[in-house]
Short mmCIF file of C-alpha atoms in Angstrom, two decimals:
data_model
loop_
_atom_site.label_atom_id
_atom_site.label_comp_id
_atom_site.label_asym_id
_atom_site.label_seq_id
_atom_site.Cartn_x
_atom_site.Cartn_y
_atom_site.Cartn_z
CA MET A 1 174.66 247.34 73.37
CA THR A 2 175.95 250.78 74.31
CA SER A 3 178.70 252.30 76.34
CA THR A 4 176.19 253.20 79.08
CA LEU A 5 176.41 249.63 80.35
CA THR A 6 178.88 249.04 83.16
CA ARG A 7 178.89 245.23 83.30
CA PRO A 8 180.48 243.75 80.19
CA PRO A 9 178.51 241.16 78.28
CA SER A 10 179.90 237.79 77.41
CA LEU A 11 180.53 237.38 73.70
CA TYR A 12 180.86 234.63 71.15
CA ILE A 13 182.90 235.80 68.16
CA SER A 14 183.37 233.87 64.93
CA HIS A 15 186.96 234.87 64.23
CA GLY A 16 187.27 233.81 60.59
CA ALA A 17 190.52 233.45 58.68
CA PRO A 18 193.62 235.31 59.93
CA ASN A 19 193.66 237.66 56.93
CA LEU A 20 190.24 239.03 57.82
CA ILE A 21 192.20 241.67 59.69
CA LEU A 22 193.82 242.96 56.47
CA TYR A 23 190.83 243.85 54.30
CA ASP A 24 187.72 245.98 54.48
CA SER A 25 184.63 243.95 55.35
CA ASP A 26 181.42 244.30 57.29
CA THR A 27 182.82 241.89 59.87
CA ARG A 28 185.99 243.87 60.48
CA ASP A 29 183.95 247.07 60.70
CA PHE A 30 181.62 245.42 63.20
CA TRP A 31 184.51 244.26 65.40
CA ARG A 32 185.89 247.79 65.44
CA SER A 33 182.48 249.18 66.42
CA LEU A 34 181.98 246.50 69.05
CA GLY A 35 185.27 247.32 70.73
CA ALA A 36 184.41 251.01 70.75
CA ASN A 37 180.95 250.52 72.27
CA VAL A 38 181.29 247.67 74.73
CA PRO A 39 181.83 248.89 78.31
CA ARG A 40 185.59 249.17 78.72
CA PRO A 41 186.65 246.00 80.53
CA SER A 42 189.04 245.77 83.42
CA ALA A 43 190.51 242.67 81.73
CA ILE A 44 189.61 240.10 79.09
CA LEU A 45 189.26 236.34 79.52
CA ILE A 46 189.09 234.63 76.14
CA MET A 47 188.63 230.97 75.19
CA SER A 48 190.11 230.29 71.76
CA ALA A 49 189.31 227.34 69.52
CA HIS A 50 193.06 227.14 68.83
CA PHE A 51 194.12 226.50 72.44
CA GLU A 52 193.19 222.85 72.98
CA THR A 53 193.79 220.84 76.16
CA ALA A 54 192.23 217.91 77.98
CA ARG A 55 191.12 220.07 80.93
CA PRO A 56 190.39 223.78 81.40
CA THR A 57 193.75 225.53 81.38
CA PHE A 58 194.31 229.20 82.19
CA GLU A 59 197.42 230.94 80.89
CA LYS A 60 198.99 233.02 83.67
CA GLY A 61 201.94 234.53 81.82
CA ALA A 62 202.49 238.23 82.38
CA HIS A 63 203.86 238.93 78.89
CA PRO A 64 202.42 236.52 76.31
CA GLY A 65 204.13 236.41 72.96
CA MET A 66 202.67 235.78 69.53
CA ILE A 67 201.66 232.48 67.94
CA TYR A 68 201.37 232.50 64.15
CA ASP A 69 199.42 229.27 64.00
CA PHE A 70 198.64 229.41 60.28
CA GLY A 71 200.46 229.07 56.99
CA GLY A 72 200.19 230.34 53.43
CA PHE A 73 198.78 233.76 54.26
CA GLU A 74 199.99 237.26 53.43
CA PRO A 75 203.53 237.96 54.72
CA GLU A 76 202.46 241.04 56.67
CA LEU A 77 200.40 238.89 59.03
CA TYR A 78 203.59 237.31 60.36
CA GLN A 79 204.94 240.77 61.22
CA MET A 80 201.94 241.82 63.27
CA ALA A 81 202.05 241.88 67.05
CA TYR A 82 199.51 242.33 69.81
CA PRO A 83 201.49 243.37 72.89
CA ALA A 84 198.61 243.39 75.39
CA PRO A 85 199.84 242.40 78.86
CA GLY A 86 198.81 239.11 80.36
CA ALA A 87 196.52 238.91 83.37
CA PRO A 88 198.10 236.53 85.90
CA ALA A 89 195.79 237.52 88.76
CA LEU A 90 192.72 237.00 86.58
CA ALA A 91 194.00 233.59 85.43
CA GLN A 92 194.52 232.58 89.07
CA GLN A 93 191.07 233.81 90.08
CA ALA A 94 189.40 232.01 87.15
CA PHE A 95 191.31 228.84 87.98
CA GLU A 96 190.08 228.99 91.57
CA LEU A 97 186.47 229.57 90.47
CA ALA A 98 186.66 226.57 88.16
CA ARG A 99 188.11 224.38 90.90
CA ALA A 100 185.42 225.55 93.32
CA ALA A 101 182.86 224.31 90.78
CA ASN A 102 184.54 220.87 90.84
CA LEU A 103 186.12 221.33 87.43
CA ASP A 104 189.59 219.84 87.02
CA ALA A 105 191.31 223.05 86.00
CA ALA A 106 195.00 223.81 85.49
CA LEU A 107 197.34 226.77 85.02
CA SER A 108 199.92 227.20 82.28
CA GLU A 109 202.69 229.71 81.72
CA GLY A 110 204.50 230.61 78.51
CA ARG A 111 201.77 230.23 75.90
CA GLY A 112 201.30 233.20 73.56
CA TYR A 113 198.29 234.62 71.79
CA ASP A 114 197.04 232.42 68.94
CA HIS A 115 195.09 233.89 66.03
CA GLY A 116 191.73 233.08 67.60
CA THR A 117 192.75 235.55 70.30
CA TRP A 118 194.85 238.27 68.72
CA ILE A 119 193.06 238.71 65.40
CA PRO A 120 189.70 239.89 66.83
CA LEU A 121 191.27 241.68 69.81
CA LYS A 122 193.67 243.65 67.64
CA VAL A 123 190.68 245.06 65.74
CA MET A 124 188.44 245.53 68.78
CA PHE A 125 191.05 246.98 71.14
CA PRO A 126 193.91 248.18 68.92
CA HIS A 127 195.78 249.98 71.72
CA ALA A 128 196.52 246.61 73.35
CA ASP A 129 196.22 248.20 76.78
CA ILE A 130 193.72 245.80 78.38
CA PRO A 131 195.19 242.74 80.18
CA VAL A 132 194.27 239.42 78.60
CA ALA A 133 194.10 235.92 80.06
CA THR A 134 193.55 233.02 77.70
CA LEU A 135 191.66 229.82 78.38
CA SER A 136 191.70 226.51 76.53
CA VAL A 137 188.87 224.64 74.86
CA GLN A 138 188.43 220.93 75.69
CA PRO A 139 187.46 219.14 72.47
CA ARG A 140 186.98 215.82 74.25
CA GLU A 141 184.34 217.33 76.53
CA ASN A 142 180.77 218.17 75.54
CA GLY A 143 178.75 221.34 75.33
CA ALA A 144 177.32 220.89 78.82
CA HIS A 145 180.86 220.87 80.26
CA HIS A 146 181.70 224.13 78.50
CA PHE A 147 178.42 225.70 79.59
CA ALA A 148 179.20 224.74 83.20
CA LEU A 149 182.69 226.20 82.88
CA GLY A 150 181.27 229.48 81.65
CA ARG A 151 178.72 229.52 84.46
CA ALA A 152 181.48 228.97 87.03
CA LEU A 153 183.36 231.99 85.69
CA SER A 154 180.35 234.29 85.30
CA PRO A 155 181.05 236.18 88.59
CA LEU A 156 184.09 237.70 86.89
CA ARG A 157 181.78 239.88 84.83
CA ASP A 158 180.74 241.66 88.03
CA GLU A 159 184.36 242.80 88.28
CA GLY A 160 184.36 244.25 84.78
CA VAL A 161 185.92 241.25 83.01
CA LEU A 162 184.90 240.77 79.38
CA ILE A 163 184.46 237.04 78.73
CA ILE A 164 184.80 235.93 75.11
CA GLY A 165 184.45 232.62 73.33
CA SER A 166 186.29 232.74 69.99
CA GLY A 167 185.41 230.12 67.40
CA SER A 168 183.12 229.89 64.37
CA ALA A 169 179.37 229.36 64.30
CA THR A 170 179.81 226.98 61.35
CA HIS A 171 183.20 225.55 60.44
CA ASN A 172 183.59 223.00 57.66
CA LEU A 173 186.96 223.85 56.12
CA ARG A 174 186.89 220.99 53.62
CA ALA A 175 183.70 222.39 52.13
CA PHE A 176 185.16 225.91 52.23
CA PHE A 177 188.33 224.98 50.36
CA GLY A 178 186.21 222.97 47.95
CA GLY A 179 184.90 226.30 46.74
CA GLU A 180 181.26 225.74 47.64
CA ASP A 181 178.80 228.57 47.74
CA THR A 182 176.91 228.74 51.00
CA PRO A 183 175.18 225.34 51.09
CA PRO A 184 171.67 224.82 52.48
CA TRP A 185 173.00 222.69 55.36
CA ALA A 186 175.14 225.58 56.61
CA LEU A 187 172.28 228.07 56.40
CA THR A 188 169.93 225.69 58.19
CA PHE A 189 172.27 225.04 61.11
CA ASN A 190 173.26 228.68 61.39
CA GLU A 191 169.63 229.78 61.62
CA TRP A 192 168.77 226.97 64.05
CA LEU A 193 171.62 228.25 66.22
CA HIS A 194 170.33 231.81 66.00
CA ASP A 195 166.80 230.77 66.94
CA ARG A 196 167.92 228.66 69.92
CA ILE A 197 170.25 231.36 71.25
CA GLU A 198 167.66 234.13 71.03
CA ALA A 199 165.11 231.84 72.68
CA GLY A 200 167.51 231.32 75.59
CA ASP A 201 167.53 227.56 74.96
CA ALA A 202 170.71 226.70 76.84
CA ALA A 203 169.90 222.97 76.78
CA ALA A 204 169.79 222.91 72.97
CA ILE A 205 173.01 224.91 72.70
CA ALA A 206 174.73 222.46 75.06
CA ALA A 207 173.33 219.43 73.16
CA TRP A 208 174.31 221.00 69.84
CA GLU A 209 175.00 217.66 68.12
CA GLN A 210 171.23 217.21 67.85
CA GLY A 211 170.89 220.32 65.70
CA PRO A 212 170.28 219.98 61.94
CA ASP A 213 173.41 218.77 60.11
CA ALA A 214 175.40 219.67 63.21
CA LEU A 215 178.33 217.36 62.54
CA ARG A 216 178.49 218.43 58.92
CA ASN A 217 178.89 222.02 60.07
CA HIS A 218 181.35 221.05 62.80
CA PRO A 219 183.24 217.88 61.83
CA THR A 220 185.37 218.65 64.91
CA PRO A 221 183.92 220.58 67.86
CA GLU A 222 186.63 223.04 68.89
CA HIS A 223 185.17 226.03 67.02
CA TYR A 224 181.70 225.41 68.40
CA LEU A 225 182.43 224.80 72.08
CA PRO A 226 183.40 228.40 72.95
CA LEU A 227 179.72 229.21 72.26
CA PRO A 228 178.14 227.28 75.15
CA PHE A 229 181.03 228.62 77.26
CA ALA A 230 180.05 232.21 76.47
CA PHE A 231 176.36 231.37 76.97
CA GLY A 232 177.10 229.92 80.41
CA ALA A 233 179.18 232.94 81.38
CA ALA A 234 176.11 235.14 80.98
CA GLY A 235 174.48 233.64 84.05
CA PRO A 236 171.04 232.08 84.57
CA GLY A 237 167.96 232.98 82.55
CA THR A 238 169.87 234.64 79.73
CA LYS A 239 168.77 235.03 76.14
CA GLY A 240 171.44 235.84 73.60
CA LYS A 241 171.26 238.28 70.71
CA ARG A 242 172.90 238.07 67.32
CA LEU A 243 174.96 241.23 67.02
CA HIS A 244 176.45 240.57 63.59
CA HIS A 245 175.56 238.27 60.71
CA ALA A 246 177.78 237.27 57.80
CA ILE A 247 178.49 233.97 56.08
CA VAL A 248 181.19 233.15 53.52
CA GLY A 249 180.63 229.85 51.76
CA PRO A 250 179.99 227.37 54.58
CA ILE A 251 181.76 229.51 57.23
CA SER A 252 179.58 231.67 59.48
CA LEU A 253 181.06 234.87 60.90
CA ASP A 254 178.17 235.53 63.28
CA THR A 255 178.75 237.19 66.65
CA TYR A 256 176.46 236.81 69.67
CA GLY A 257 176.18 238.83 72.83
CA PHE A 258 174.87 237.59 76.18
CA SER A 259 174.06 240.10 78.86
#
């Protein structure tokens, strides 16, 4: 992926813990490099695992504030801000595309940037000068629904919009806080995911529950579902590529690009 491209890819980013932004790591370095090398977007549309609703909801506020939706972390995190402007026109356009695809979409106004949004974007685009519209995940819906939602919004990429799904490729917090080293079941699912994505197997990514130890890696689905969304946003016939690989205990920090 180089800056010679003019049409932004769609991305799936494993956003990790909020304090990832504070310390040197390969993942933070990769995010910084990714932001510098991706074609500069006209705007960003990002689905965060931490914005949950029953139906696809697009935030149309012009000046989103900050949401510090975490506790017990370093005090300096609660002083950080990401003052990127909202993207009301993009939210409206995305809403209309979703409705045209017979998806029961909605608009919201007044919701700020949660950490699934502002943590990676603050590293990738630190000048906060690209408008951002946020989109909810629907944990009660399946992978096929999220893939269809991404597909409905894929025309936005032709207008220079960077579409991002922000979650975590594996996400068992109980195992993480239990202090486990990376267990075999996390490695197996993570590599199954990698193989299916790079094979372009959209059906397997949508029916993710059939993957090895899928529900052990994702006891709840909200961190997974932004992945089929990003896959769908790439358009038909796409194969993804793993752009970054890291895993901490049972939590994968992998990033995928779809172009």
